[in-house]
Coordinates of C-alpha atoms and ligand atoms in Angstrom, one line a residue:
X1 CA -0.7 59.1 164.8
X2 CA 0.3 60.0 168.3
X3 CA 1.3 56.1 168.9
X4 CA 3.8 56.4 166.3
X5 CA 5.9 59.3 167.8
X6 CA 9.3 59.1 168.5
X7 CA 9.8 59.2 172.3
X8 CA 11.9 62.0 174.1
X9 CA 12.9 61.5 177.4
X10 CA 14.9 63.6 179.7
X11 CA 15.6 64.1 183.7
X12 CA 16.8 66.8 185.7
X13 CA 17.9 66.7 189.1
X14 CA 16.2 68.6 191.7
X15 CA 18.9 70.2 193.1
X16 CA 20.1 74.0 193.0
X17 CA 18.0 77.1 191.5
X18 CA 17.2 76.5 187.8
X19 CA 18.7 80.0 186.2
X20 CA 18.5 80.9 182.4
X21 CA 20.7 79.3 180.9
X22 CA 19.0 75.9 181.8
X23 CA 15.5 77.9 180.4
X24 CA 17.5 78.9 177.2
X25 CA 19.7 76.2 176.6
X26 CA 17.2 73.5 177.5
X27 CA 13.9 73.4 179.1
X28 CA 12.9 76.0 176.3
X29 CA 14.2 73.4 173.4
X30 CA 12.3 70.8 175.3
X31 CA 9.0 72.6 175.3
X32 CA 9.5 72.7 171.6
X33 CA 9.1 69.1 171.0
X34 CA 5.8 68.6 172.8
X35 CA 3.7 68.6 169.8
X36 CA 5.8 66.6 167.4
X37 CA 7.0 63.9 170.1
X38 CA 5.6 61.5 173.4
X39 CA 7.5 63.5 176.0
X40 CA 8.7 62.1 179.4
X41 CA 10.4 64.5 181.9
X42 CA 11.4 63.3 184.9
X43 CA 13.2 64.7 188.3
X44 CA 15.2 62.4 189.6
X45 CA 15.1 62.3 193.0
X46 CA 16.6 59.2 193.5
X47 CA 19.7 60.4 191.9
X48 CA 19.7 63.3 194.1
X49 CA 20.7 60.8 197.4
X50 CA 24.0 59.7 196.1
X51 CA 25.2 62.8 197.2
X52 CA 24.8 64.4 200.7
X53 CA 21.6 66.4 200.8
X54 CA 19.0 67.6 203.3
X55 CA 15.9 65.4 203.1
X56 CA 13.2 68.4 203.3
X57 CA 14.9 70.4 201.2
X58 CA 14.9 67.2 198.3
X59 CA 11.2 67.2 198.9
X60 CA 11.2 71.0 198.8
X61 CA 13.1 71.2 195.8
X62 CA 11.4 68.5 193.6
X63 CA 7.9 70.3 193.9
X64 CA 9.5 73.7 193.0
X65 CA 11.2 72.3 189.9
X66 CA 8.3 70.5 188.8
X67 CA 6.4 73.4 189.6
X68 CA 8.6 75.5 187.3
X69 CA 8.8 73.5 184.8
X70 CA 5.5 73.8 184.4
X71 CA 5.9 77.1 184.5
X72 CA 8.5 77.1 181.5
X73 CA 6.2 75.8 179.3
X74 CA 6.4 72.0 179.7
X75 CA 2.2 71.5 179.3
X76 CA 1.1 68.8 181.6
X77 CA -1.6 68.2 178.6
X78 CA 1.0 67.4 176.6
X79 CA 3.9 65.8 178.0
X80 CA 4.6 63.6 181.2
X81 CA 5.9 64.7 184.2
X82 CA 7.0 62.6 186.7
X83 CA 8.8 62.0 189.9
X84 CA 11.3 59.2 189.4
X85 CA 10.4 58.1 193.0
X86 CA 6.4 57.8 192.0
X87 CA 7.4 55.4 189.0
X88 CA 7.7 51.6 190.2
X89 CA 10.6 50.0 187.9
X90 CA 13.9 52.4 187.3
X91 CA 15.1 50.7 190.3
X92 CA 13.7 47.5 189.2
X93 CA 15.1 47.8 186.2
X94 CA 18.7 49.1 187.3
X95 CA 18.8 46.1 189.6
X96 CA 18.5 43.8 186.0
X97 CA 20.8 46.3 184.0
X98 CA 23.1 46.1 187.0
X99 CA 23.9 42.6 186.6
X100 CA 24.7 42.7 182.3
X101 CA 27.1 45.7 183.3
X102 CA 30.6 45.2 183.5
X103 CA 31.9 46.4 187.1
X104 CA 35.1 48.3 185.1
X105 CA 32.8 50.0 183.1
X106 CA 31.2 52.0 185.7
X107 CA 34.6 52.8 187.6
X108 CA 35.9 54.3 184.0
X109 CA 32.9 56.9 183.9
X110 CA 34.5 60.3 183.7
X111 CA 31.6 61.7 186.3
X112 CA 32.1 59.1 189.0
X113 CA 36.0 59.3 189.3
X114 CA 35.7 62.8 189.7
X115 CA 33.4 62.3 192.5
X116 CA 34.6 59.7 194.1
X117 CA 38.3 61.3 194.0
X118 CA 37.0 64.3 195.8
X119 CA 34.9 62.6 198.1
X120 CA 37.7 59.9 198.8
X121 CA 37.0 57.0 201.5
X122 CA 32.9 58.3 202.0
X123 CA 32.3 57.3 198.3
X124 CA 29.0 55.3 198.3
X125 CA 27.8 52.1 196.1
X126 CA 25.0 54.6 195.2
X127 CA 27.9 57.0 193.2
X128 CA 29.2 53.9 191.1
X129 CA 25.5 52.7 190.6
X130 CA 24.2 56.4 189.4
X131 CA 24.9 55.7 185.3
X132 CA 22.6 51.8 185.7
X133 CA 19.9 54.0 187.2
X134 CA 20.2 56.6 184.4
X135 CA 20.1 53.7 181.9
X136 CA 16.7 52.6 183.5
X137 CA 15.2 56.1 183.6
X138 CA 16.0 55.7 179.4
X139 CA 15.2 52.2 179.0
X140 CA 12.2 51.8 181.2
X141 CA 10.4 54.3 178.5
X142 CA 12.1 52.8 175.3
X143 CA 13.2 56.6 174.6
X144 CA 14.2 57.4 171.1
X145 CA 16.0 60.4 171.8
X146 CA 17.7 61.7 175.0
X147 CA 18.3 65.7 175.3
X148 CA 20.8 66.3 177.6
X149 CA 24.3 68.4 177.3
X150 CA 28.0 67.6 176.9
X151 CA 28.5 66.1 180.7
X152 CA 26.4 63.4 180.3
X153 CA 27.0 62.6 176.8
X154 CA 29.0 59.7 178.2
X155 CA 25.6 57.9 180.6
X156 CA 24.0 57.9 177.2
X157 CA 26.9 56.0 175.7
X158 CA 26.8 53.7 178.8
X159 CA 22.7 53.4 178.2
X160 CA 23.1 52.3 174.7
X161 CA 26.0 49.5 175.6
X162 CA 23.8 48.0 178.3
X163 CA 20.6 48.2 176.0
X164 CA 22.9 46.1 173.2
X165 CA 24.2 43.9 176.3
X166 CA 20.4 43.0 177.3
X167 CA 19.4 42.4 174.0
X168 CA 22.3 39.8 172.8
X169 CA 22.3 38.3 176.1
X170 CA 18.0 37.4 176.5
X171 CA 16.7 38.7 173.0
X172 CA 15.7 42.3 171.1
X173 CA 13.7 44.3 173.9
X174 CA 15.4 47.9 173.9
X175 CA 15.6 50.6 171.5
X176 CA 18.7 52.1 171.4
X177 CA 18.1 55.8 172.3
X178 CA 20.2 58.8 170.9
X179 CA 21.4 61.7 172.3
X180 CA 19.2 64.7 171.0
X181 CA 21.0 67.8 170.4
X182 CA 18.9 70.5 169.9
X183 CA 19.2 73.0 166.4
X184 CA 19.2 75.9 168.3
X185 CA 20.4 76.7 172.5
X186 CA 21.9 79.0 173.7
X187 CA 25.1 78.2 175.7
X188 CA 24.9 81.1 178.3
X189 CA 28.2 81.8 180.3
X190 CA 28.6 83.3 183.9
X191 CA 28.2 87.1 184.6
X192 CA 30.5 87.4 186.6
X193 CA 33.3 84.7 184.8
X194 CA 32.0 84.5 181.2
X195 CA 35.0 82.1 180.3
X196 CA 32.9 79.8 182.2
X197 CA 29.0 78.3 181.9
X198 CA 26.7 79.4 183.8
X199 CA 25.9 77.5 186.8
X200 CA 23.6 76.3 189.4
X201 CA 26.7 75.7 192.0
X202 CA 28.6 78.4 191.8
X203 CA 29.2 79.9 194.9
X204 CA 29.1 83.3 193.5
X205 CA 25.1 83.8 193.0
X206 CA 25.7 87.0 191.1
X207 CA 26.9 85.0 188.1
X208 CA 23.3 83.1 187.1
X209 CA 20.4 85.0 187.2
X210 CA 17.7 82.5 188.5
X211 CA 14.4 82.1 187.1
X212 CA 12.7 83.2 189.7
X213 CA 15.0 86.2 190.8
X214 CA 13.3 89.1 191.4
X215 CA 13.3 91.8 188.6
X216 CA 15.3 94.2 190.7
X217 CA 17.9 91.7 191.5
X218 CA 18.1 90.4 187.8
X219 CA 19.1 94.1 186.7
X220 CA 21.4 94.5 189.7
X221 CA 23.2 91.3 188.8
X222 CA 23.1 92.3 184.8
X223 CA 24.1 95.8 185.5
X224 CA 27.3 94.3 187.9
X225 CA 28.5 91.7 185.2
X226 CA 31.8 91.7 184.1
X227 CA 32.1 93.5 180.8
X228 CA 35.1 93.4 178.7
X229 CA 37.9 96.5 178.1
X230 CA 36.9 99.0 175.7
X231 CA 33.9 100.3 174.6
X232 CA 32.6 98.6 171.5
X233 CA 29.6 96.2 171.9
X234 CA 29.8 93.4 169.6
X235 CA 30.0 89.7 170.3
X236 CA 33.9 88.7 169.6
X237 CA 36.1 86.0 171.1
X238 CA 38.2 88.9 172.5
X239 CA 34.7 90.3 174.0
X240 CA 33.8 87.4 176.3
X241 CA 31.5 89.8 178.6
X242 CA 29.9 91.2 176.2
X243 CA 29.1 88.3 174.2
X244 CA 27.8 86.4 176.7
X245 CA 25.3 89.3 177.3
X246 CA 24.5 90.0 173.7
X247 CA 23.9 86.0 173.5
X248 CA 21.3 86.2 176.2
X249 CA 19.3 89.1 174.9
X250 CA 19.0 87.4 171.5
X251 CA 18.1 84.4 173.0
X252 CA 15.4 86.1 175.0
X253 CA 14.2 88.1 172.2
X254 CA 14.8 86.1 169.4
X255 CA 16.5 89.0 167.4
X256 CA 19.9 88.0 165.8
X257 CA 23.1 89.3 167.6
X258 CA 23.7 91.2 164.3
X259 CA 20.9 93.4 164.6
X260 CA 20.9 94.1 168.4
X261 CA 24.7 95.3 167.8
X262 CA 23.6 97.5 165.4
X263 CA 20.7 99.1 167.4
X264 CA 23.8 99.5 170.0
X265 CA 25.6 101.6 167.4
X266 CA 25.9 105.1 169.3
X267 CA 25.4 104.0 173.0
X268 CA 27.6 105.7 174.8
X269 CA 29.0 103.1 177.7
X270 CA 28.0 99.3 178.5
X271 CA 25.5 101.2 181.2
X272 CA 22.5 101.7 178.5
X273 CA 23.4 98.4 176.5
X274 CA 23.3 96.5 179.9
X275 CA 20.1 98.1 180.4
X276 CA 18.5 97.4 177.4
X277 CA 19.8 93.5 177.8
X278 CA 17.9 94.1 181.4
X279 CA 14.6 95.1 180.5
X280 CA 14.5 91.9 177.6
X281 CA 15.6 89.2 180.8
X282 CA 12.8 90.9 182.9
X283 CA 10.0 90.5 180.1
X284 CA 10.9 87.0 179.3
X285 CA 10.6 86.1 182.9
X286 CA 8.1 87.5 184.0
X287 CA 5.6 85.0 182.4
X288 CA 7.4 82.4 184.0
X289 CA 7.5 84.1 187.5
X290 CA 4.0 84.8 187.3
X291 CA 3.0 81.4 186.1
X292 CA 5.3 79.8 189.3
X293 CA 3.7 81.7 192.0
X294 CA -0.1 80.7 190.5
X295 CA 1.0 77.3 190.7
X296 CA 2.9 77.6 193.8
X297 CA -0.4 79.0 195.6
X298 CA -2.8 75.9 194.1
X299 CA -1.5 73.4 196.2
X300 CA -4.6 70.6 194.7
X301 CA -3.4 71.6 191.3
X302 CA 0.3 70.6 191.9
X303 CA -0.8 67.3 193.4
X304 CA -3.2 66.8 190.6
X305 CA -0.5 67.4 187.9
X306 CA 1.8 65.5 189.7
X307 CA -0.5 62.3 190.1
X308 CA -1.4 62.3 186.1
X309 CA 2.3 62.5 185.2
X310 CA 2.9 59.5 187.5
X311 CA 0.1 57.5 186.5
X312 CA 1.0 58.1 182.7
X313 CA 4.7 57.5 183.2
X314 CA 3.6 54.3 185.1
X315 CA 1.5 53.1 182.4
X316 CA 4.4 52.6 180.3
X317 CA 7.1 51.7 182.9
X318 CA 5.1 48.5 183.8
X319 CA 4.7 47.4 180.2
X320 CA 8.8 47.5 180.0
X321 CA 9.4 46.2 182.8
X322 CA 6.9 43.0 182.3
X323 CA 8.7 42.3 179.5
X324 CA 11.9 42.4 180.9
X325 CA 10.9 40.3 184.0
X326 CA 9.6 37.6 181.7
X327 CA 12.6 37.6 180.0
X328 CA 14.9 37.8 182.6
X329 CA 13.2 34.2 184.2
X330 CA 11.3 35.9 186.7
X331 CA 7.9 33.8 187.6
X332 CA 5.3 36.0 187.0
X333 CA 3.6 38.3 189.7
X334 CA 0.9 36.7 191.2
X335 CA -2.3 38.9 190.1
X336 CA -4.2 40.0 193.1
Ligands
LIG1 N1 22.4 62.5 185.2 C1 21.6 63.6 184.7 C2 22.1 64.9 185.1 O1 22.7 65.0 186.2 C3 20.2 63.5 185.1 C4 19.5 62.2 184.6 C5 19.1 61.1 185.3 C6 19.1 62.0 183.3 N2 18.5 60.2 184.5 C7 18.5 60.7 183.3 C8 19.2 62.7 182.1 C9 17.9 60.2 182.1 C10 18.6 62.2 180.9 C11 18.0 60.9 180.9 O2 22.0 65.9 184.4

């Protein structure tokens, strides 16, 4: 019964250009679990202030990425997708989590010493505060299962220590959620630096190609990655270039890397391989593009996806975070 699934929840920031390694790695794994899980995505908007940013470009950039996740296949009918600054309670909530968590704990967290060493004396409360709010986002939902990837590994850790906090210190309220890892995902590497992931910072734009590139800048940039010396295209540690692009046209096709090296076998030059890789980006994109700019154009339809995610997400973030008032000695909210 669809009471009794398990609950996924995940977040994204809505910063930066989603490219295809967050489709292949993630967003694609995520659509997967639609029909056997309740699903809550959220953008986090709320996250996105701890850092310097450009307010119209935050509102900008949460539309597109809800907008193109939609467009990757996360069905509105199916799953919830929400705005974390629509939802009344993660800050509620990370106020009450704030107080069971230990001060030391959050100034160990691998993520905010990095931060807070490059940014030095301008380090805001908001930085240090950034893993209580991701433990709301989690808890406020009673998530089962958390997909996210190895850098935040450690927030989930935090999550489950301050669910187990609540719970001995006022009595059994939170599931302890676990981080999902996903069977398959394809970890996709740089173009241009394939030691390295692909990424939605690097200042080099030619290593990610961008879900909404256009098709001729998604062969330019495929044609222009680095390849490795030699000539042989098989996917070998010593072969990082061409691994990294055998990787992605598997992923995008679903043929195994096996079988595309073979149908490789008597190419002469990375030139026709890269193409080939090329023409398989462009016609698993193109859906996605396509879908993007319908969406982008139907303005009502946005706003009316938007307000059912919230409303849904909503419906369950007040029944957590009743409970957790209650329990916390709160009077109850006068009913109006
Ligand atoms: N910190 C996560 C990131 O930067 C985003 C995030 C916020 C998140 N809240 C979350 C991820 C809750 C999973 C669950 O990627």
């Amino acid at each position: 019964m669809s009471t009794e699934r398990k609950v996924v929840l995940t977040c994204a920031q809505p910063t930066g250009n989603l490219h295809i390694g967050n489709y292949l790695g993630a967003i694609r794994n995520w659509a997967e679990l639609l029909d056997d899980y309740e699903c809550y995505f959220g953008i986090v908007d709320m996250h996105a202030i701890t850092v310097p940013y450009v307010p119209a470009e935050l509102r900008r950039s949460s539309l597109d990425t809800l907008a193109l996740y939609v467009a990757c296949g996360l069905d509105p009918e199916r799953c919830r997708l929400f705005l974390q600054s629509h939802v009344t309670g993660h800050t509620e909530l990370a106020w009450i989590l704030g107080c069971v968590t230990p001060l030391g704990q959050l100034e160990r967290m691998t993520q905010f010493k990095d931060k807070a060493r490059r940014q030095g004396e301008r380090v805001n409360a908001g930085l240090l505060y950034y893993p209580v709010l991701m433990a709301a986002d989690i808890l406020l939902y009673n998530a089962d299962l958390v997909p996210v990837g190895e850098d935040q590994k450690q927030h989930v850790e935090l999550c489950r220590d301050i669910a187990h906090k609540f719970n001995n210190t006022y009595s059994e309220t939170f599931r302890l959620p676990d981080v999902y890892v996903p069977s398959t995902g394809a970890r996709i590497r740089s173009l241009q630096d394939p030691e390295r992931k692909m990424s939605k910072s690097d200042d080099n734009t030619n290593g990610a190609l961008y879900l909404l590139d256009e098709p001729r800048v998604l062969r330019k940039k495929i044609m222009s990655a680095v390849t490795d010396s030699g000539s042989e295209i098989v996917a070998r540690e010593d072969k990082p270039g061409v691994t990294n692009l055998l990787t992605i046209w598997s992923a995008a096709t679903g043929r195994p890397i096996a079988e595309l090296e073979e149908a490789c076998r008597g190419l002469s030059g990375y030139a026709p391989f890269k193409e080939l890789v090329a023409d398989a980006v462009v016609s698993l994109l193109e859906p996605i593009q396509l879908r993007y700019k319908a969406l982008a154009e139907d303005k009502s339809r946005l706003e009316s996806i938007i307000a059912q995610g919230a409303e849904a997400a909503q419906k369950r973030a007040w029944r957590t975070l009743s409970k957790v008032t209650r329990k916390t000695g709160f009077v109850e909210r006068p009913r109006k």
